[in-house]
Coordinates of C-alpha atoms in Angstrom, one line a residue:
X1176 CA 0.0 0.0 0.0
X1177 CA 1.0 3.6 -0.9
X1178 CA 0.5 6.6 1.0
X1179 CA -0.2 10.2 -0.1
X1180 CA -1.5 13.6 0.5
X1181 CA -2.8 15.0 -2.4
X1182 CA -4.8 11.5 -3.1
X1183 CA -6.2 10.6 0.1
X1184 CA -6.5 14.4 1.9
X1185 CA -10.3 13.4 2.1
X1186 CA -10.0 9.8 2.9
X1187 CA -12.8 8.6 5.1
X1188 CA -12.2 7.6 8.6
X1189 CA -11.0 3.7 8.7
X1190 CA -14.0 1.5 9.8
X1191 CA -13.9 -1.3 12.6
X1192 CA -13.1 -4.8 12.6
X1193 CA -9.7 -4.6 10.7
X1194 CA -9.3 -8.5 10.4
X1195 CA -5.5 -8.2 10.2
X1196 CA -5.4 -8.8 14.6
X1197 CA -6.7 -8.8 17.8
X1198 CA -4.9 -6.5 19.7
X1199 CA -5.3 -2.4 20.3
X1200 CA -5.6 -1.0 16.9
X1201 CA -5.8 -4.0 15.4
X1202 CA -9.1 -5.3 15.7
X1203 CA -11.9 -2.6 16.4
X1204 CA -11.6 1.0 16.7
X1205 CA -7.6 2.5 15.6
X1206 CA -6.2 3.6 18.8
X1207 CA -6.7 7.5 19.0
X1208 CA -3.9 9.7 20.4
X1209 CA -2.5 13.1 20.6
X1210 CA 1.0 11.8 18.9
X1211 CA 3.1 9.3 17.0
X1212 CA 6.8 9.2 17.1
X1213 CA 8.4 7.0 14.3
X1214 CA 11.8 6.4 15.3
X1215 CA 12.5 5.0 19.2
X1216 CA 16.1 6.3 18.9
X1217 CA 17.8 9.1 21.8
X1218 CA 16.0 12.0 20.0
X1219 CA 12.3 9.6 19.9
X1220 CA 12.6 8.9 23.1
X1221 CA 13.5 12.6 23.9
X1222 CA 10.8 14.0 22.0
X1223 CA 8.7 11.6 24.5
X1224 CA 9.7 13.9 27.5
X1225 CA 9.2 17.3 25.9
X1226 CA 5.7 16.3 25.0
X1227 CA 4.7 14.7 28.2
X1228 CA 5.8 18.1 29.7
X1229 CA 3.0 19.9 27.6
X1230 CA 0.7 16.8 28.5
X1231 CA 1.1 15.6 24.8
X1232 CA 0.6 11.6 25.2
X1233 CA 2.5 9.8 22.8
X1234 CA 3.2 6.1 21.1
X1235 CA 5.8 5.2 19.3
X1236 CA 6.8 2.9 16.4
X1237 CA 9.9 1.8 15.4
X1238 CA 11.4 -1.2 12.9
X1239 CA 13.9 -2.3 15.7
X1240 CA 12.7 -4.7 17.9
X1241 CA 14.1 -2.5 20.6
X1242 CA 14.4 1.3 21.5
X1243 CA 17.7 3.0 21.4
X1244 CA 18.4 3.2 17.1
X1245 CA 21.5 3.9 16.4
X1246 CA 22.7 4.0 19.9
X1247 CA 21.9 0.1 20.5
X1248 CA 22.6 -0.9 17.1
X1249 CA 25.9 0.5 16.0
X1250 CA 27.8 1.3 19.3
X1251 CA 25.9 0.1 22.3
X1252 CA 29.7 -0.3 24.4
X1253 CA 31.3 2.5 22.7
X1254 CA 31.6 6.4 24.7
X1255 CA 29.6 9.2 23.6
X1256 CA 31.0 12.6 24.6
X1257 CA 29.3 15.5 23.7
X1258 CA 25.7 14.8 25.7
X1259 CA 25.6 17.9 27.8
X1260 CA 26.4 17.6 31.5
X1261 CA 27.2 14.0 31.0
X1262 CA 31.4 13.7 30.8
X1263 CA 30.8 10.2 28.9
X1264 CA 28.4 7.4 28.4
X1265 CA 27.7 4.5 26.5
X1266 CA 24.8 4.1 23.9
X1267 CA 23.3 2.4 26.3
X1268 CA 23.9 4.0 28.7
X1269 CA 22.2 7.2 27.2
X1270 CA 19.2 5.2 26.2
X1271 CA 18.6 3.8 29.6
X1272 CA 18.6 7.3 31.2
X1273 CA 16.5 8.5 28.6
X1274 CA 13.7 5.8 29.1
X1275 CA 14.2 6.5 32.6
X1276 CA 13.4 9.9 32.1
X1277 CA 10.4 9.7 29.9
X1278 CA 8.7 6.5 32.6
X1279 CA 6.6 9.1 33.9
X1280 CA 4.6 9.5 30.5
X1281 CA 3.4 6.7 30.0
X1282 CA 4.2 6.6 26.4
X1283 CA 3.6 3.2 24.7
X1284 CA 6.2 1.3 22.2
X1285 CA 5.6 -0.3 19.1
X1286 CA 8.8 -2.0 18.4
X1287 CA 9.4 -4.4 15.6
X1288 CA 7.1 -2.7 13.0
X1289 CA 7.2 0.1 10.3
X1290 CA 4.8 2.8 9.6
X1291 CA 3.6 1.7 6.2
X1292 CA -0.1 3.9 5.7
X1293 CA -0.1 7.8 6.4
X1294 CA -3.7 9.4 5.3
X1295 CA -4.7 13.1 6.5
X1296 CA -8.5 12.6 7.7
X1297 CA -10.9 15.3 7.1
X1298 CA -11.5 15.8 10.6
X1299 CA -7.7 16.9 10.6
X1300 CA -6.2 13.9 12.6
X1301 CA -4.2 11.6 10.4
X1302 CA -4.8 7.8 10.1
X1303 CA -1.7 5.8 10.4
X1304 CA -1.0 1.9 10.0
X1305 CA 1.7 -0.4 10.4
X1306 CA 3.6 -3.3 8.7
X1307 CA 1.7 -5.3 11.6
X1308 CA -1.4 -3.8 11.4
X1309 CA -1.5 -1.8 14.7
X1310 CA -3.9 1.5 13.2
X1311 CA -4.1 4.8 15.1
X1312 CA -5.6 8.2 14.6
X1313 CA -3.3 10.7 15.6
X1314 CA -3.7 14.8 15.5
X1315 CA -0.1 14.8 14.7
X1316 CA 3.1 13.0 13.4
X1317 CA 7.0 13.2 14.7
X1318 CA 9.6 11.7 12.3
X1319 CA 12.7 10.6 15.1
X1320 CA 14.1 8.0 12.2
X1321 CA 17.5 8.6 12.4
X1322 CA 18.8 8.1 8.6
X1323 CA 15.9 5.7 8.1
X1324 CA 14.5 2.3 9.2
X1325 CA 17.9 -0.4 9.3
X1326 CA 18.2 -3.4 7.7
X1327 CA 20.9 -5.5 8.1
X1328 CA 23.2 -5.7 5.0
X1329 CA 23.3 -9.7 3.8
X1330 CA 25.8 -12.2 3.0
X1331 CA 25.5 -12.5 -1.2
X1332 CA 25.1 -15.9 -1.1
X1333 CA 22.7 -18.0 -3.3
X1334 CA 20.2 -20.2 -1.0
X1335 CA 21.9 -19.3 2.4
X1336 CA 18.6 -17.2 3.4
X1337 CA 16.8 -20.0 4.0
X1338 CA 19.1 -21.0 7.1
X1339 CA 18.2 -17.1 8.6
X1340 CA 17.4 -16.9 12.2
X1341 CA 18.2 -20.5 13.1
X1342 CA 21.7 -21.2 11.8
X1343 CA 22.2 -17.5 10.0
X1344 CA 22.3 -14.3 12.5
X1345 CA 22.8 -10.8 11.3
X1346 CA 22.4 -9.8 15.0
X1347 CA 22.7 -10.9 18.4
X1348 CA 19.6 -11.1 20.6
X1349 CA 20.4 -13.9 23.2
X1350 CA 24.3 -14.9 23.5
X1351 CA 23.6 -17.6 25.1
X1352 CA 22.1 -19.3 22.2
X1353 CA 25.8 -19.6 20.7
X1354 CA 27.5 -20.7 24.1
X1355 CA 29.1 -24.1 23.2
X1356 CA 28.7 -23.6 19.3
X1357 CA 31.5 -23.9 16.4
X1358 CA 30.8 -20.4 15.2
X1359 CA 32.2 -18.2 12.3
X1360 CA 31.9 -14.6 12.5
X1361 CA 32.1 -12.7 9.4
X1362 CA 33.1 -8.9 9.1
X1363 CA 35.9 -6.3 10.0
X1364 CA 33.8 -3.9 11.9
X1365 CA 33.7 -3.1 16.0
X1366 CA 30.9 -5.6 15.8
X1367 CA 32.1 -8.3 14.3
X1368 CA 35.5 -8.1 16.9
X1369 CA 33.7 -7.4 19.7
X1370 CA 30.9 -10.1 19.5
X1371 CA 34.3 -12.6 18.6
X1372 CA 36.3 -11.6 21.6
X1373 CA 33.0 -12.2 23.6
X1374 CA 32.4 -15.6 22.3
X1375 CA 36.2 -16.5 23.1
X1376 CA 36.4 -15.1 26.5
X1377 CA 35.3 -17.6 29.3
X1378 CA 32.3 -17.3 30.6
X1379 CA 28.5 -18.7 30.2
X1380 CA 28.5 -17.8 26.8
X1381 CA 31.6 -19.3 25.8
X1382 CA 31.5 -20.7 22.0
X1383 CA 33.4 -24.0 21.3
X1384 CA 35.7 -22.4 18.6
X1385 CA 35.2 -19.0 16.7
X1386 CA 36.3 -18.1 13.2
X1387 CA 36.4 -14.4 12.1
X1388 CA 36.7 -13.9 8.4
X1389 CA 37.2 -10.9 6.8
X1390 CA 37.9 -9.9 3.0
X1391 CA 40.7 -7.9 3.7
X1392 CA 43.9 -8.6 6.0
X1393 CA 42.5 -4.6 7.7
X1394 CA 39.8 -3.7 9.9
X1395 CA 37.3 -0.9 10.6
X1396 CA 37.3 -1.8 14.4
X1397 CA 39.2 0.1 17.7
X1398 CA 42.9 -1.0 17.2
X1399 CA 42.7 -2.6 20.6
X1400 CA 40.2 -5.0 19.8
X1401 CA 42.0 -6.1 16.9
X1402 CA 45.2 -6.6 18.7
X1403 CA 43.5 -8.6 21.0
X1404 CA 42.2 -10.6 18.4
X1405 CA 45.7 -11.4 16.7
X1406 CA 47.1 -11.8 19.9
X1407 CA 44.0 -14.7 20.6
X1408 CA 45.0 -16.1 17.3
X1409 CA 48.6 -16.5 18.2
X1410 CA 47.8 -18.7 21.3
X1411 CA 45.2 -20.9 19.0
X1412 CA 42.4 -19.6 20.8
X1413 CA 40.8 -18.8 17.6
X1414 CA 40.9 -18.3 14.4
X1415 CA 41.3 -15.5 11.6
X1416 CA 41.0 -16.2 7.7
X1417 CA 41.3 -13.5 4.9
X1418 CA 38.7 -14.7 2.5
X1419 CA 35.1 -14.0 1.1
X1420 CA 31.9 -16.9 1.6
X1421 CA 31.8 -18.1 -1.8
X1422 CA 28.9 -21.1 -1.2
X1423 CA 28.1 -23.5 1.4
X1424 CA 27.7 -27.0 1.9
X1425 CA 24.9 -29.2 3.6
X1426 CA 24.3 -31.8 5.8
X1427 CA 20.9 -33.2 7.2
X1428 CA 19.2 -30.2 5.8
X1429 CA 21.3 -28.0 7.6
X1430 CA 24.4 -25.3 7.2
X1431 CA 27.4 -27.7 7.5
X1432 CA 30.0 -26.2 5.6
X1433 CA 31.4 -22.6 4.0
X1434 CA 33.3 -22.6 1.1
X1435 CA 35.9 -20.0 1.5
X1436 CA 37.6 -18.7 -1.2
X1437 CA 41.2 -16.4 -0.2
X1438 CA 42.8 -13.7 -1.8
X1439 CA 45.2 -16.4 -3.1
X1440 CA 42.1 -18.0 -5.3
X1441 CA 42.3 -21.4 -3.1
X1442 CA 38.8 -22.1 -1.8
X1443 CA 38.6 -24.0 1.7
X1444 CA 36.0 -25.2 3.2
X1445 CA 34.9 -24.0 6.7
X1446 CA 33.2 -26.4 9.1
X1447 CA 30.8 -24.6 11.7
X1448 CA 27.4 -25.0 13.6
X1449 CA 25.9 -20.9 13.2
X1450 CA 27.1 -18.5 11.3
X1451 CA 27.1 -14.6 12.3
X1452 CA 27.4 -11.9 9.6
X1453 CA 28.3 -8.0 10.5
X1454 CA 28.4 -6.0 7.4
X1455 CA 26.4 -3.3 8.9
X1456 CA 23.0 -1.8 8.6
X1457 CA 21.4 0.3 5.8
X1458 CA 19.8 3.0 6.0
X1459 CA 16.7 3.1 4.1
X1460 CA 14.0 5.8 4.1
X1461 CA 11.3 2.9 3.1
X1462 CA 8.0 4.0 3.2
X1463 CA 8.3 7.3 4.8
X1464 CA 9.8 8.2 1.0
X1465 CA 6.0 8.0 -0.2
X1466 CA 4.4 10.4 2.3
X1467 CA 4.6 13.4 0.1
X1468 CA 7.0 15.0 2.0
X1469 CA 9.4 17.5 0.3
X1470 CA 12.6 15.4 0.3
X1471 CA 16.0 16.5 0.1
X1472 CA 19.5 13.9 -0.6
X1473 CA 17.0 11.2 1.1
X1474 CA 16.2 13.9 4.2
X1475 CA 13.2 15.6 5.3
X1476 CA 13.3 19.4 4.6
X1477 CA 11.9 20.8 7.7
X1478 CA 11.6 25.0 9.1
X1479 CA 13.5 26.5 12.0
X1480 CA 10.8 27.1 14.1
X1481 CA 8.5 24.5 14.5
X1482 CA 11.2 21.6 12.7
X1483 CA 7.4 20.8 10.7
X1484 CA 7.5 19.4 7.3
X1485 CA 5.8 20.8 4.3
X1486 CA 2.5 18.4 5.5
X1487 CA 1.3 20.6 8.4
X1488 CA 0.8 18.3 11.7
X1489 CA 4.2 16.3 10.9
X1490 CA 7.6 17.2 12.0
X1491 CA 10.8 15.9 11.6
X1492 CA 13.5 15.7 14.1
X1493 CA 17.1 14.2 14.8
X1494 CA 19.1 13.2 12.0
X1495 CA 16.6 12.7 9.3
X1496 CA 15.6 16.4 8.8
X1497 CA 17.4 18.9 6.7
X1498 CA 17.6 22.9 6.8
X1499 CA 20.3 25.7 6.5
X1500 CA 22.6 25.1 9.3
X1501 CA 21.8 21.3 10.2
X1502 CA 24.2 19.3 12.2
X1503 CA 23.8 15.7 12.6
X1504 CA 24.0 15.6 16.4
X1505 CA 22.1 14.4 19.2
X1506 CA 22.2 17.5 20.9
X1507 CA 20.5 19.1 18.2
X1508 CA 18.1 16.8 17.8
X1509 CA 17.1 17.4 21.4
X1510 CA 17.4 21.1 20.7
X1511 CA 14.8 20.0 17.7
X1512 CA 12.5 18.2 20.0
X1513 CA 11.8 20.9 22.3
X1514 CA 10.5 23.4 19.8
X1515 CA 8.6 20.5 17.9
X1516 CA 6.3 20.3 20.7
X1517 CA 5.6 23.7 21.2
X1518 CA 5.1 23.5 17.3
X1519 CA 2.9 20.5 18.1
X1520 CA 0.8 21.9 21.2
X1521 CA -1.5 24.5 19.3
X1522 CA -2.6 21.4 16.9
X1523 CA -3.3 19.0 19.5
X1524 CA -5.0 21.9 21.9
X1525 CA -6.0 24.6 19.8
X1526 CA -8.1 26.2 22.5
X1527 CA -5.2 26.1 25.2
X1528 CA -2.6 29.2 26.1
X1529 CA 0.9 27.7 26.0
X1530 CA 3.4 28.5 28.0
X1531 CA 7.1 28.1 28.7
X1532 CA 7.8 26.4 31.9
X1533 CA 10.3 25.7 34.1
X1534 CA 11.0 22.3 35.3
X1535 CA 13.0 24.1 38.3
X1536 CA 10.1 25.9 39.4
X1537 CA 7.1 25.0 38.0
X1538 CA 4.7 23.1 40.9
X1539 CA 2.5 22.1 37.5
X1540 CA 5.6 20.3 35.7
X1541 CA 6.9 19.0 38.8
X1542 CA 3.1 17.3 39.2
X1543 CA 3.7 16.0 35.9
X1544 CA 6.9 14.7 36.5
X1545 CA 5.5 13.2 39.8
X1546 CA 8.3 14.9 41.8
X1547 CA 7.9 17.0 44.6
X1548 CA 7.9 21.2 44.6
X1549 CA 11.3 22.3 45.9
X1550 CA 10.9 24.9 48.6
X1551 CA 13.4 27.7 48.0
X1552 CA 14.6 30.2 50.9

């Protein structure tokens, strides 16, 4: 399904009894609320909090099955340090603060799914749906997707999807599930060195022997992890082979064997029980491309004082908006947030004077926060 708004501005209100589910928003009535974020990354779950403040409830949606975007998925271990008032932090870290701060919002997640169906309602609100069928009716729309939805970038082999999620991993959800394993690891990135020096390292999640192959004899990783993984080879504690996956072999109906071919042209063949690839994620706009919003280099093209796109009632925020100035930061996108819901408050209470506040010394805010009033001397 394609979405527009120059097609479907006067779309009729989506009837009950959407057979696609039974949960909220699935079956029945769309679930009705003041906001959507799409996008569950630091400046999603940001924009959470500077709602809430302006008692904007909020869900979001997001095609990880987790919150945290790029935080979690690229460099959950690795230090961030330009958050203000934080010295350092990890990615996750920084996303665990931040749900912590947004818990007294109440804002509900959506994880796992993408936004698929955008259609402006003549009432004003727009009618949203989701690769798993979850519907709402929102009165407005925040774009937090970083440089897109990610999808994992796959191992070019012919046939080898059919072994995905049971022998083939392009992430890791539960490490125990490869404790005791023969595993290969394929990739020169952080992730592919840091999830081999993990599975080498004793402990409960200890693989039986790990492989790390790489197309080149050079790395993208921090230097120290690939030291320590030479220094691992060395000592036969694993192994590392220049090479690219070429095919595979079977055995039972499973993944047996890779065929390895080097940089020498000899082709060897690679026993192992899972395999793990790490060729990164990529970015993709997906669906969000066919919303009628005024694109720019595969970025929203937003204003300066509201961050709104050209559909009015959706903003943009974080790294996937574009104006004069931009810096991709997450600072800015929290800069971004703040004066997208003060964009956003006159839509979703259009008879309601709003007005800055100070979590310091606002007694309303600090109700909302479910704090208690300072008393100053």
């Amino acid at each position: 399904m394609t979405s527009t708004f120059t097609s479907l501005l006067d779309a009729p209100a989506p009837t009950a009894g959407n057979p696609d589910g039974a949960a909220a928003g699935k079956l029945g009535d769309p679930i009705e609320t003041d906001a959507v974020i799409v996008g569950a990354g630091p400046v999603g779950l940001f924009q959470v909090f500077e709602l809430g403040l302006l008692e904007i409830k909020a869900h979001i949606i997001d095609s990880l099955a987790y919150p945290g975007g790029q935080c979690i998925e690229l460099y959950p271990d690795k230090p961030i340090y330009d958050i203000p008032a934080v010295p350092v932090c990890t990615g996750k870290e920084l996303t665990d603060n931040l749900l912590k701060q947004i818990e007294p919002f109440g804002a509900t997640f959506h994880l796992g799914q993408e936004v698929m169906v955008v259609e402006k309602q003549v009432d004003g609100r727009f009618y949203v749906e989701t690769s798993k069928g979850t519907r709402f009716l929102t009165k407005t729309i925040f774009i937090a997707g970083g440089v897109g939805s990610f999808q994992p970038r796959t191992l070019k082999v012919d046939g080898i999807e059919k072994f995905d999620e049971t022998q083939l991993f392009y992430h890791v959800k539960s490490p125990a599930q490869f404790a005791g394993k023969n595993l290969v690891i394929i990739g020169g990135g952080d992730s592919a060195l840091d999830w081999s020096l993990n599975f080498v390292q004793e402990g409960p999640n200890k693989a039986e022997s790990v492989i790390l192959i790489h197309r080149r004899d050079g790395f993208r990783a921090a230097p120290a992890s690939v030291a320590k993984m030479r220094e691992l080879c060395e000592t036969y504690e694993m192994q590392f082979i220049v090479g690219q996956i070429t095919g595979f072999e079977m055995q039972d109906g499973r993944l047996a064997r890779l065929k390895v071919t080097g940089s020498d042209g000899v082709t060897r063949v690679v026993p192992l029980d899972m395999l793990l690839v790490f060729f990164g994620l990529s970015p993709k706009l997906g669906p969000i491309a066919e919303w009628g919003l005024g694109i720019e280099r595969k970025q929203i093209v937003v204003d300066t004082e509201k961050f709104q796109t050209n559909v009015p009632g959706i903003f943009a925020v974080g790294d996937i908006n574009t104006y004069p100035g931009k810096k991709k930061l997450i600072l800015s996108g929290f800069h971004e947030a703040a004066l997208a819901a003060f964009g956003a408050a006159p839509v979703v209470f259009p008879d309601k004077r709003i007005l800055l506040q100070y979590t310091t010394t606002s007694p309303k805010l600090h109700k909302v926060l479910g704090v208690e009033s300072p008393v100053f001397d």
